[in-house]
Coordinates of C-alpha atoms in Angstrom, one line a residue:
X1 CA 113.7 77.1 128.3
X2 CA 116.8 77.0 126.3
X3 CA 114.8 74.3 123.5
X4 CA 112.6 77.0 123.4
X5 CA 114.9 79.5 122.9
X6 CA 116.5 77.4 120.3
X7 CA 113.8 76.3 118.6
X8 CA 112.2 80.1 118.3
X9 CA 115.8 81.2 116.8
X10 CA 115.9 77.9 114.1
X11 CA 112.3 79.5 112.9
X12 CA 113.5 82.8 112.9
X13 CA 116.5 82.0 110.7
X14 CA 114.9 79.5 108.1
X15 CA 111.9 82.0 107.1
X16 CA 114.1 84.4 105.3
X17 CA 115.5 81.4 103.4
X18 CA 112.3 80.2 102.5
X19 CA 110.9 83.9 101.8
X20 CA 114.2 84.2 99.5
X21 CA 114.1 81.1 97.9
X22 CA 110.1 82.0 97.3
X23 CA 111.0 85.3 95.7
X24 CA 113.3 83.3 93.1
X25 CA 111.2 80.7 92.1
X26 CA 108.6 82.5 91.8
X27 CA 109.2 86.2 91.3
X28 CA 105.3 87.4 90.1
X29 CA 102.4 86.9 92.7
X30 CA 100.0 84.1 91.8
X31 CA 97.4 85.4 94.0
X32 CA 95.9 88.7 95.8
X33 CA 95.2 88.9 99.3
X34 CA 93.0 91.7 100.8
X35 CA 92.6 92.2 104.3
X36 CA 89.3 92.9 105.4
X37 CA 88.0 96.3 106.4
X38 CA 86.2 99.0 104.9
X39 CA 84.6 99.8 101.2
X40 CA 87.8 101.5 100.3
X41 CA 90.2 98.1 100.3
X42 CA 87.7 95.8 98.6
X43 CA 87.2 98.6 95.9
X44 CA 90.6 98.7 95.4
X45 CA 91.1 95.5 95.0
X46 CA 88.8 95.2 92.5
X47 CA 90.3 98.1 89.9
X48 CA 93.6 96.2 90.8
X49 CA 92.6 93.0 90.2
X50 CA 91.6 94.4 86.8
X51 CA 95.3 95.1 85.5
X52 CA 95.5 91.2 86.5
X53 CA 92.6 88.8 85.6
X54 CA 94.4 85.9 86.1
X55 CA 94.8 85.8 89.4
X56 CA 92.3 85.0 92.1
X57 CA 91.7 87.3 94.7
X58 CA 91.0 86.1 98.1
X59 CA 89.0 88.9 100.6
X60 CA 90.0 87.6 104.9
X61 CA 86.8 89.0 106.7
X62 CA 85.5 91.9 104.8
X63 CA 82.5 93.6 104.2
X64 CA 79.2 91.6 104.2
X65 CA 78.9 89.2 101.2
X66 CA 76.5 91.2 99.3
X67 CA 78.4 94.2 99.6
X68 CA 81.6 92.9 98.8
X69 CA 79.9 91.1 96.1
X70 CA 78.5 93.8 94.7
X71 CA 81.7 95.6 94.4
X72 CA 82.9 93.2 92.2
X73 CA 80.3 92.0 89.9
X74 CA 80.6 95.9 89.3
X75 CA 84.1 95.9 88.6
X76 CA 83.5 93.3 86.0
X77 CA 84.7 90.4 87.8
X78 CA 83.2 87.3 88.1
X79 CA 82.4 85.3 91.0
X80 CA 84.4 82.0 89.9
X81 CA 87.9 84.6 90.7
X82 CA 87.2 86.0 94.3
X83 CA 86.7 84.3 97.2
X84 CA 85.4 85.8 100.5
X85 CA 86.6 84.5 103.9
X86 CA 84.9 84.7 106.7
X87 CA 86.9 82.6 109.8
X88 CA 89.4 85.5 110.5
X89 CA 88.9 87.6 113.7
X90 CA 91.7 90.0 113.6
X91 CA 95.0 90.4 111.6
X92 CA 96.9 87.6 112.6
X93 CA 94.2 85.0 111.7
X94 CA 93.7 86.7 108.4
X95 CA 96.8 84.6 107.5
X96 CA 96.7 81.6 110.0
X97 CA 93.3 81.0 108.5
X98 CA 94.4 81.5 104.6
X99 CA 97.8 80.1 104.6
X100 CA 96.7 76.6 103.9
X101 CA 94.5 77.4 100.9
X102 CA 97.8 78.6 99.2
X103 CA 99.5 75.8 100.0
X104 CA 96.8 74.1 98.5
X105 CA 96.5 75.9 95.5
X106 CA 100.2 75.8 95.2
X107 CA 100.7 79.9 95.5
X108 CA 103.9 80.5 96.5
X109 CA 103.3 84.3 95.8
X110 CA 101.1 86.8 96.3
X111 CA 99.9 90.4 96.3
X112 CA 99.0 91.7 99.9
X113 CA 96.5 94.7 99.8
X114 CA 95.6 96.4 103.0
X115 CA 95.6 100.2 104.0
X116 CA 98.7 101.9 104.2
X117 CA 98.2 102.5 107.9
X118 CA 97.5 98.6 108.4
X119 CA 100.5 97.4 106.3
X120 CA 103.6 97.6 108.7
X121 CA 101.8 95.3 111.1
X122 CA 100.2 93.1 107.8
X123 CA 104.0 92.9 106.5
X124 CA 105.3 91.7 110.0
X125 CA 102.5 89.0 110.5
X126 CA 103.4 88.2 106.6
X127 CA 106.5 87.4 107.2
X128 CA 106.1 85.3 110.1
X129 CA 103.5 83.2 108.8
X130 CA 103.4 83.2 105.1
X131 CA 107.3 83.6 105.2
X132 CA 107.1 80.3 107.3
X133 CA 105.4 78.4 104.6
X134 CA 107.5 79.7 102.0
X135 CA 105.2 82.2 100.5
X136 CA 106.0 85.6 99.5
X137 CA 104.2 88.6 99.7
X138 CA 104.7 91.8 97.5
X139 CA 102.7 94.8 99.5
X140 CA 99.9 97.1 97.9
X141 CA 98.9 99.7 100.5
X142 CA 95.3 101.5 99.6
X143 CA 96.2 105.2 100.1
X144 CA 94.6 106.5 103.4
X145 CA 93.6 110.2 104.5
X146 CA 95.0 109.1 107.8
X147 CA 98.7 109.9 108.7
X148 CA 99.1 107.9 111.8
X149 CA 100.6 104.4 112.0
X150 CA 99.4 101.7 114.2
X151 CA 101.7 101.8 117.5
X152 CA 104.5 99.1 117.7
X153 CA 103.4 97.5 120.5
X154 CA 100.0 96.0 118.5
X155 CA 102.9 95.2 116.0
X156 CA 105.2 93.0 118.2
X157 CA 102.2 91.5 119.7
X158 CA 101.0 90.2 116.5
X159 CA 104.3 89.1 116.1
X160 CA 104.7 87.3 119.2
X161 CA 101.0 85.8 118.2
X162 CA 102.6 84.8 115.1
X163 CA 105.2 83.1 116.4
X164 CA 103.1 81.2 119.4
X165 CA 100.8 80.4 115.9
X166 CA 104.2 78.3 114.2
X167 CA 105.1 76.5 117.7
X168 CA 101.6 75.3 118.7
X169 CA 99.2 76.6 115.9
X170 CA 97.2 78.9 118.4
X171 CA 97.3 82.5 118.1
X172 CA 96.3 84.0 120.9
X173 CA 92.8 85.0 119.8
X174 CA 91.3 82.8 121.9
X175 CA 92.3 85.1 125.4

């Protein structure tokens, strides 16, 4: 129990060394992430996108291909930029299942786009699992008509599914 404990508290400490050391060395995002979801976060991806075409979007579980497609051949942007991903099931594996194709790609930076509701909870996940990897994240919320946040218990959850994620790569979805 107290490896556990120990080992937890070594992760804990080195991701805001790596998410520092990301910020320096690479202080623009390389990349957008949206989180799936409605119209609204796709479409704003796509007018966002537009202030920078070179970066590559990625979409984690969105609208339908066709729709989502749609809304950005109409923004103008082609199909060779965005990329829509399908194997998330909920927030958490929105990153578990994308953080590899940064590493990949070598993005050690990116945009995170989600609705300004979703984003505490997006922005805790973040930093467990991008900030593991050392990858930053600079957060774009899509304005909401909503007022109310999600409640902190669904946050430390995802956290705690985060972290389970970094010790044995599950995340919990499974139960």
């Amino acid at each position: 129990m107290l490896l556990l404990a120990g080992l937890i508290l070594a992760l804990l400490l080195t991701i805001p060394v790596r998410l520092a050391i990301a910020y320096y060395q690479t202080p623009q995002p390389q990349a957008i992430l949206t989180l799936g979801g409605g119209a609204n976060r796709q479409e704003f991806t796509a007018s966002f996108a537009q202030f920078y075409p070179s970066l590559k979007i990625w979409v984690s579980s969105g609208l339908p291909p066709r729709e989502a497609k749609a809304i950005f051949h109409t923004a103008g942007i082609s199909d060779q930029r965005f990329h829509l991903d399908y194997r998330a099931t909920d927030t958490v594996t929105n990153f578990t299942t994308l953080v590899e194709v940064f590493q990949q790609q070598q993005i050690h930076h990116i945009f995170l786009i989600t609705s300004q509701l979703h984003m505490p909870r997006a922005k805790a996940i973040a930093t467990v699992v991008l900030g593991s990897r050392g990858i930053a994240f600079t957060p774009v919320s899509v304005p909401s008509q909503l007022t109310e946040l999600e409640p902190i218990d669904l946050i430390l959850r995802d956290v705690v599914r985060s972290l389970l994620w970094l010790i044995t790569g599950y995340t919990g979805s499974e139960f």
